[in-house]
Every structure is written in C-alpha cells, then in structure tokens.
PDB file of C-alpha atoms in Angstrom:
ATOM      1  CA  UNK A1437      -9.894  76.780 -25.368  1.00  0.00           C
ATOM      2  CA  UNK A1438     -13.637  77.708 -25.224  1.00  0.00           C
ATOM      3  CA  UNK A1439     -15.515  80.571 -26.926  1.00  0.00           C
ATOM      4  CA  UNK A1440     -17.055  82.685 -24.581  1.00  0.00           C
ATOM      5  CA  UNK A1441     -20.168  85.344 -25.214  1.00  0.00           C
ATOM      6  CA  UNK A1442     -18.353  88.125 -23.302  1.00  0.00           C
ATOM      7  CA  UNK A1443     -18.121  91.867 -24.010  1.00  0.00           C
ATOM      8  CA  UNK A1444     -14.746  91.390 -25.612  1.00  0.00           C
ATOM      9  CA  UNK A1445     -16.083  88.269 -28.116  1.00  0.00           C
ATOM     10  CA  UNK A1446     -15.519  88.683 -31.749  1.00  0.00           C
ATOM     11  CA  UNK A1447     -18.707  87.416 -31.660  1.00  0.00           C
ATOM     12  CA  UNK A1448     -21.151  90.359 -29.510  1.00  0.00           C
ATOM     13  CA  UNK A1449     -24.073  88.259 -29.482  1.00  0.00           C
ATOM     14  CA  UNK A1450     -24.693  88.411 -33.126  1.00  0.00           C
ATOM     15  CA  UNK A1451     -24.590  86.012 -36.579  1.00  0.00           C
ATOM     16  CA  UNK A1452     -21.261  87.333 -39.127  1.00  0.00           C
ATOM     17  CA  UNK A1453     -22.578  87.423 -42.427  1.00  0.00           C
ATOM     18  CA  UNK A1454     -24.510  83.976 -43.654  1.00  0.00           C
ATOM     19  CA  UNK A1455     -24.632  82.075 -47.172  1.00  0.00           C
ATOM     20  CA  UNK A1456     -27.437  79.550 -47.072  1.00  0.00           C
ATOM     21  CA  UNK A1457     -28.247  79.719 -43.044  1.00  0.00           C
ATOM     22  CA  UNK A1458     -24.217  79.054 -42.420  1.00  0.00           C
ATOM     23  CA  UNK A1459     -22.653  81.794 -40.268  1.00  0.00           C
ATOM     24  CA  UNK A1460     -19.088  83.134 -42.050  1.00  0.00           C
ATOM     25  CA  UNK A1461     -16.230  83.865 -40.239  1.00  0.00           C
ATOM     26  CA  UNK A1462     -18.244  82.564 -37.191  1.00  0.00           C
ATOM     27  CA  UNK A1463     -15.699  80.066 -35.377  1.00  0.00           C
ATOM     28  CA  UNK A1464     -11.963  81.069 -36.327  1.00  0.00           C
ATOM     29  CA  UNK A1465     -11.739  77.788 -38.520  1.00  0.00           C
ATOM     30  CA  UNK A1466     -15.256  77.397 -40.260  1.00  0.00           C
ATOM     31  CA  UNK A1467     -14.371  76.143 -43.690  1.00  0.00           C
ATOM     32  CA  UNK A1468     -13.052  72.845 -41.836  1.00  0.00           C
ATOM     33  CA  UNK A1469     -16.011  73.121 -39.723  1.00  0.00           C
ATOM     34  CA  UNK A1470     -18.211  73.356 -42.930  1.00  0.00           C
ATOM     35  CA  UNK A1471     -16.514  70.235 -44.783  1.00  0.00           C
ATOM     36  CA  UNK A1472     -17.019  68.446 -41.202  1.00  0.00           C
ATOM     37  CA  UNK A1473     -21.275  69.548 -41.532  1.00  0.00           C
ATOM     38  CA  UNK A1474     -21.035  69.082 -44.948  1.00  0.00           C
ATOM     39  CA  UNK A1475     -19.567  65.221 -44.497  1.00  0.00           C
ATOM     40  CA  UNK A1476     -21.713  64.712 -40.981  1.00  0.00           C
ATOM     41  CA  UNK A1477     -25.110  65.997 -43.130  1.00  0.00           C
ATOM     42  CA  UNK A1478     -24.598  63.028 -45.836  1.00  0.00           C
ATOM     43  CA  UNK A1479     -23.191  60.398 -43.666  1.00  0.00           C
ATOM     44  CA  UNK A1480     -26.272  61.057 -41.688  1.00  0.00           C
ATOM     45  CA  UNK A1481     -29.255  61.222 -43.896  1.00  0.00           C
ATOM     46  CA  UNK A1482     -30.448  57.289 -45.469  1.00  0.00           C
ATOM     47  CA  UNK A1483     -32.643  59.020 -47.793  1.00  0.00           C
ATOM     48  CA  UNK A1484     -29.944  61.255 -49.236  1.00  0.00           C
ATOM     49  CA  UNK A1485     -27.816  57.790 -49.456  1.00  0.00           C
ATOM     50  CA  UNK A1486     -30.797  55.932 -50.882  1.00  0.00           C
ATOM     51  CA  UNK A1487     -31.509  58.939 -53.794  1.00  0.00           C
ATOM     52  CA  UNK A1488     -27.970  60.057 -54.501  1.00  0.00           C
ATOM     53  CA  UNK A1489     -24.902  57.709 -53.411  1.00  0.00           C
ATOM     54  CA  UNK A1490     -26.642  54.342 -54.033  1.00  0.00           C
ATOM     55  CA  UNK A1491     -28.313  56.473 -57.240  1.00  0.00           C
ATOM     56  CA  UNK A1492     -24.749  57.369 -58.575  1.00  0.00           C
ATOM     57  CA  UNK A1493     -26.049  61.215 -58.826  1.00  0.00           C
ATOM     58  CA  UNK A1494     -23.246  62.801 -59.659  1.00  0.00           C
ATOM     59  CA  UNK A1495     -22.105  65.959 -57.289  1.00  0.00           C
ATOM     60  CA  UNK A1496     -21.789  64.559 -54.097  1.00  0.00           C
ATOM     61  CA  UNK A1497     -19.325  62.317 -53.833  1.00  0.00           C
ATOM     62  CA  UNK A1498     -19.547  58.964 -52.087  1.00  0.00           C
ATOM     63  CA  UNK A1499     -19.148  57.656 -48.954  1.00  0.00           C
ATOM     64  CA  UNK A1500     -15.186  57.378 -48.964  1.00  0.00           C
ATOM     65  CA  UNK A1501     -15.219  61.263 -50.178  1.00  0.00           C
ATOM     66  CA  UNK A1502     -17.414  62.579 -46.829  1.00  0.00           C
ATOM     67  CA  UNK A1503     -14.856  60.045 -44.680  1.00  0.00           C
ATOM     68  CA  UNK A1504     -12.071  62.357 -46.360  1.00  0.00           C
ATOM     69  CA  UNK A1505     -14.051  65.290 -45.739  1.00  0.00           C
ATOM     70  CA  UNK A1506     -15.143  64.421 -42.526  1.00  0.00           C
ATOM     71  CA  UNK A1507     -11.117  63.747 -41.269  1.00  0.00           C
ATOM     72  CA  UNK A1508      -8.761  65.403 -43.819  1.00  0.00           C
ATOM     73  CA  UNK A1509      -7.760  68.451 -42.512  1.00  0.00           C
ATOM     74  CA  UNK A1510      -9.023  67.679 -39.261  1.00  0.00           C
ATOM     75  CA  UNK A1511      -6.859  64.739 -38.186  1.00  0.00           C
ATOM     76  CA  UNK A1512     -10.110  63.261 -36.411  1.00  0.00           C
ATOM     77  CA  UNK A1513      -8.848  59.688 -37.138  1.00  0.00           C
ATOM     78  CA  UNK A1514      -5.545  60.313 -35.126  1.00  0.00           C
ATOM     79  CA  UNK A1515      -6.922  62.748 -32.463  1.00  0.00           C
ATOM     80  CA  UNK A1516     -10.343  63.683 -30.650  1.00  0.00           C
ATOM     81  CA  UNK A1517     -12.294  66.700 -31.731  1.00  0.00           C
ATOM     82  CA  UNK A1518     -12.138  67.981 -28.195  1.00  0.00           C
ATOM     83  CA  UNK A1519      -8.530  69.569 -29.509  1.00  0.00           C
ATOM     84  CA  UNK A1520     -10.517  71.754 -31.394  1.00  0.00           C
ATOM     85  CA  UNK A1521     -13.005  73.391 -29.615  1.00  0.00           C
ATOM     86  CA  UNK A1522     -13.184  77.011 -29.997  1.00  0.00           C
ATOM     87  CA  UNK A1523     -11.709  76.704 -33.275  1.00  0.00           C
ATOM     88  CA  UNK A1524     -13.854  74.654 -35.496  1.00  0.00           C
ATOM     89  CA  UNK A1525     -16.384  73.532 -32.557  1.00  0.00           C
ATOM     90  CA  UNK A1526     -18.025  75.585 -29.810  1.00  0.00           C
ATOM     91  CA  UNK A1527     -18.262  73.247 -27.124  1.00  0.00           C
ATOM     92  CA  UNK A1528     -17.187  70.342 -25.860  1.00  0.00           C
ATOM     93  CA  UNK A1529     -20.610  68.263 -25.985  1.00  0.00           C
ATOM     94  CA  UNK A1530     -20.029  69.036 -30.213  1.00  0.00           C
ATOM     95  CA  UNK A1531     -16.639  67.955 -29.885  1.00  0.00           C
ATOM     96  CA  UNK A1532     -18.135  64.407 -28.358  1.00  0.00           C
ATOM     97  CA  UNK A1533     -20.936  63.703 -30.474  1.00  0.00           C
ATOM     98  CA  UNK A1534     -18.236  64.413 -33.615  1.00  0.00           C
ATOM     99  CA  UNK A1535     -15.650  61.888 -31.834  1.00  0.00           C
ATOM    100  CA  UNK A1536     -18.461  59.435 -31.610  1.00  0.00           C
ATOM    101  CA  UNK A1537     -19.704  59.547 -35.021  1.00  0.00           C
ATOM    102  CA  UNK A1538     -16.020  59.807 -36.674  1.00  0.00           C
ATOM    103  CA  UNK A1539     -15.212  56.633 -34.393  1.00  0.00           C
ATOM    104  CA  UNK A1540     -18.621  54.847 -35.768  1.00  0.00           C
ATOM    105  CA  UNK A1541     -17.762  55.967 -39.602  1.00  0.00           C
ATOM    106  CA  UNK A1542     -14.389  54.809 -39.396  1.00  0.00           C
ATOM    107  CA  UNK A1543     -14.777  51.736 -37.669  1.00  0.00           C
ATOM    108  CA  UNK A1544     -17.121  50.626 -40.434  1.00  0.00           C
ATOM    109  CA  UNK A1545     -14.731  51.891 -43.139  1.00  0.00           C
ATOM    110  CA  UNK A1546     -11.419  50.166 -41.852  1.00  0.00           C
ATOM    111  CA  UNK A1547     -13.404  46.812 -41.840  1.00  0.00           C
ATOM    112  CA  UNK A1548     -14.381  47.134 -45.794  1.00  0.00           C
ATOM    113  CA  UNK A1549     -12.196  49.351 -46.967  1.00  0.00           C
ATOM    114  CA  UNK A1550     -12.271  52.931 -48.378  1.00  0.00           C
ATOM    115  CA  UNK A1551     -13.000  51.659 -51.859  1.00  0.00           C
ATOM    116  CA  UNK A1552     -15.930  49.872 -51.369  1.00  0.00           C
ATOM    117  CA  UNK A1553     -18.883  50.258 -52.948  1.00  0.00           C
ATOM    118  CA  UNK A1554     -21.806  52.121 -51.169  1.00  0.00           C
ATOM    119  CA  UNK A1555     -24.039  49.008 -50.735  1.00  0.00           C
ATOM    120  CA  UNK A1556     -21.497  47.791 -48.628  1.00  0.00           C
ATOM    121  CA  UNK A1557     -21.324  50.454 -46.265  1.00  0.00           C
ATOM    122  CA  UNK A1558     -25.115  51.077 -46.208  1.00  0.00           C
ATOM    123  CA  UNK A1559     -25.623  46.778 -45.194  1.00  0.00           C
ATOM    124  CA  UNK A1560     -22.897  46.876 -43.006  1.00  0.00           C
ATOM    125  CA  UNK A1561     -24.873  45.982 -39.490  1.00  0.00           C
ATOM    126  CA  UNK A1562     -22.960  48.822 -37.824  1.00  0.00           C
ATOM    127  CA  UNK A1563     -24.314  51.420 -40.457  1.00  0.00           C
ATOM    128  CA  UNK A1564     -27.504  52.562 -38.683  1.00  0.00           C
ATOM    129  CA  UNK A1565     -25.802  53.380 -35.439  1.00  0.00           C
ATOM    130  CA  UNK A1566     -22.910  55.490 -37.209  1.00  0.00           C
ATOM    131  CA  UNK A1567     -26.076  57.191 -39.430  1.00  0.00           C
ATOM    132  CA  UNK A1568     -27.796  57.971 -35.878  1.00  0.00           C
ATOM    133  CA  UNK A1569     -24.066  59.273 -34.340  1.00  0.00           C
ATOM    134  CA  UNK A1570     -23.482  61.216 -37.549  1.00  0.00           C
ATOM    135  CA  UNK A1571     -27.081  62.531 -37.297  1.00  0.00           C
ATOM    136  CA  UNK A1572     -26.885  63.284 -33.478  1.00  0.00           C
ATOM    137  CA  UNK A1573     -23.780  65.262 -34.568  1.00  0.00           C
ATOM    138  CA  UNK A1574     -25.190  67.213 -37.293  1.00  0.00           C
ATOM    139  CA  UNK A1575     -28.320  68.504 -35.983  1.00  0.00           C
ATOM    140  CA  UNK A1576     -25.920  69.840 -33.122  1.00  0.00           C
ATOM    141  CA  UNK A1577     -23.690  71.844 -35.122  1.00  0.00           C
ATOM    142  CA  UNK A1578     -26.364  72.401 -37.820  1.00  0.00           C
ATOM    143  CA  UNK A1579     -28.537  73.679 -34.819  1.00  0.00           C
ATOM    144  CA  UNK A1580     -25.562  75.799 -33.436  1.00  0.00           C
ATOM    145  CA  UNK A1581     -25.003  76.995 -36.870  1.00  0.00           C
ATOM    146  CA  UNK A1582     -28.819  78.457 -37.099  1.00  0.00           C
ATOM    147  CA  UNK A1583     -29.533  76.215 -40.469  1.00  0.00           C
ATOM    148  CA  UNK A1584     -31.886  73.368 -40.659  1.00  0.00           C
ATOM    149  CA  UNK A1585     -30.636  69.983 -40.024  1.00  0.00           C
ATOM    150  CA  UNK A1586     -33.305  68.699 -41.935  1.00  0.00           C
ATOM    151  CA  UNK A1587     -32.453  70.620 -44.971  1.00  0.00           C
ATOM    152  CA  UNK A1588     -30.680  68.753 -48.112  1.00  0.00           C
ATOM    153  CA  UNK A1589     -27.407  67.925 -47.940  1.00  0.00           C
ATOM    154  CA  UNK A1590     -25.163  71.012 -50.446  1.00  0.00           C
ATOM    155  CA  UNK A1591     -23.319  69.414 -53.389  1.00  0.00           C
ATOM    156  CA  UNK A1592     -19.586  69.567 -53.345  1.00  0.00           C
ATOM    157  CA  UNK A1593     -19.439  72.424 -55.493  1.00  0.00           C
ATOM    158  CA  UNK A1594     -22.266  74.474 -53.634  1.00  0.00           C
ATOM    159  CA  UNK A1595     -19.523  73.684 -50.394  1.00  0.00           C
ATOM    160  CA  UNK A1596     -16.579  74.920 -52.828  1.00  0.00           C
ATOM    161  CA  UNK A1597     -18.612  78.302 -53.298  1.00  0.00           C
ATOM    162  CA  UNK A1598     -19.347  78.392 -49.718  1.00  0.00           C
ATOM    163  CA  UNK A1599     -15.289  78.087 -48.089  1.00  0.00           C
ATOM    164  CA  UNK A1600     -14.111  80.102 -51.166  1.00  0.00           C
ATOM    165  CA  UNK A1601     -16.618  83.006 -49.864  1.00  0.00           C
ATOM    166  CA  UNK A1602     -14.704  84.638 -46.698  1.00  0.00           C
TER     167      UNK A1602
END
C-alpha cells in the first residue's frame, strides 16, 4: 500500500499539526514510526553514543533499549519494513534503508548479546557500517518528516510526551 498526494489524501499537500519539527497524525501509524526515528537517530549518531550511552547519562536508554525500540512493535527482526509502507513509512526506498540498518543492528547484537555493555557494541568491527545504515535511514525519514537529522537525539521521556500527544 503506498500513500499517494491525490485530491482525496488525508494528507492535501500539507504538514498535520507538529511537536518539535515531527508531523502528528501524519502516516496512519506514527508513534511506531517515531520510536523507529527515535531508535534510528541514536543508533546513528557516535557522538551522541560517545557523550551519553558510553557516559551513562541517564534518559536515553542504551543500546539494547533503541534495538527494542527500533523492532518491538514493529516485528522488523521477523519481517521487512516494506510490509509497512504507507503505514509507518512512505515509500519503499524508507522501507529499504530501515531493513538495512535493522539487519546491520541486529546482526551485531545477536553476536554479543542484548546485555552487553555499550563498549562492546561501539568496538564491534561491524559498528560503523550499522551507524552509517542507521544514519542513511534517519536522515531519510527525519528528512521526510521536515525535522533536522542533525538535531539531538529526544530523551525517552521527551518521545513519551510526543506518542502520548495525538
């Protein structure tokens, strides 16, 4: 199923209403699609892994908690994202880069386990090329989303406030 800009669209060419840049009520399933940015924005960012996982700043989780973010309600680890589009992504070149970067992520994670500590992840030698998948997926959906993929990753309770606005 694919969204189309058409007389008929929910959508008539316009942003819904917006908390921090992210469009509400957008795509018919946006608060999984905002835990998927939300988990997509940390995995992808070293600096925000350098200054607040590897920190132990609390807020944010860790990197098992944007895994769990990233697939929970999705089912990403047992199906592709492509099932999804028009739902919680607009197109199928979203759907891809999400597939690759949730195949990347959980690749790395099956080999040390979810309870490893965040060095371990961040050494792994497959890290940088799940970081640049997770990346290449974020600033696509951020960019389809109108916010700045550059921007700070939200805390989990700034993303609690956001899918408990409708």
């Amino acid at each position: 199923m694919t969204v189309q800009g058409s007389e008929n669209s929910s959508r008539r060419g316009r942003r819904s209403s917006t908390m921090g840049g992210m469009p509400l009520n957008d795509m018919p399933w946006w608060r999984w699609r905002s835990h998927v940015r939300s988990a997509l924005h940390m995995l992808s960012d070293p600096a925000f892994q350098r200054d607040v996982w590897l920190a132990g700043v609390d807020g944010y989780g860790d990197v098992t908690d944007a895994v769990y973010r990233l697939v929970e309600d999705t089912w990403l680890d047992h199906w592709s994202a492509d099932k999804y589009v028009g739902t919680i992504f607009r197109d199928s070149q979203e759907a891809a880069l999400v597939d690759t970067a949730v195949l990347r992520v959980l690749r790395i994670m099956h080999e040390v386990g979810p309870d490893a500590p965040v060095q371990t992840y961040l050494a792994h030698p497959a890290w940088p090329d799940a970081v640049r998948a997770a990346r290449d997926a974020h600033v696509r959906l951020a960019g389809s989303d109108g916010d700045d993929p550059d921007a700070a990753p939200r805390s989990l309770e700034a993303l609690r406030v956001l899918t408990r606005t409708a």
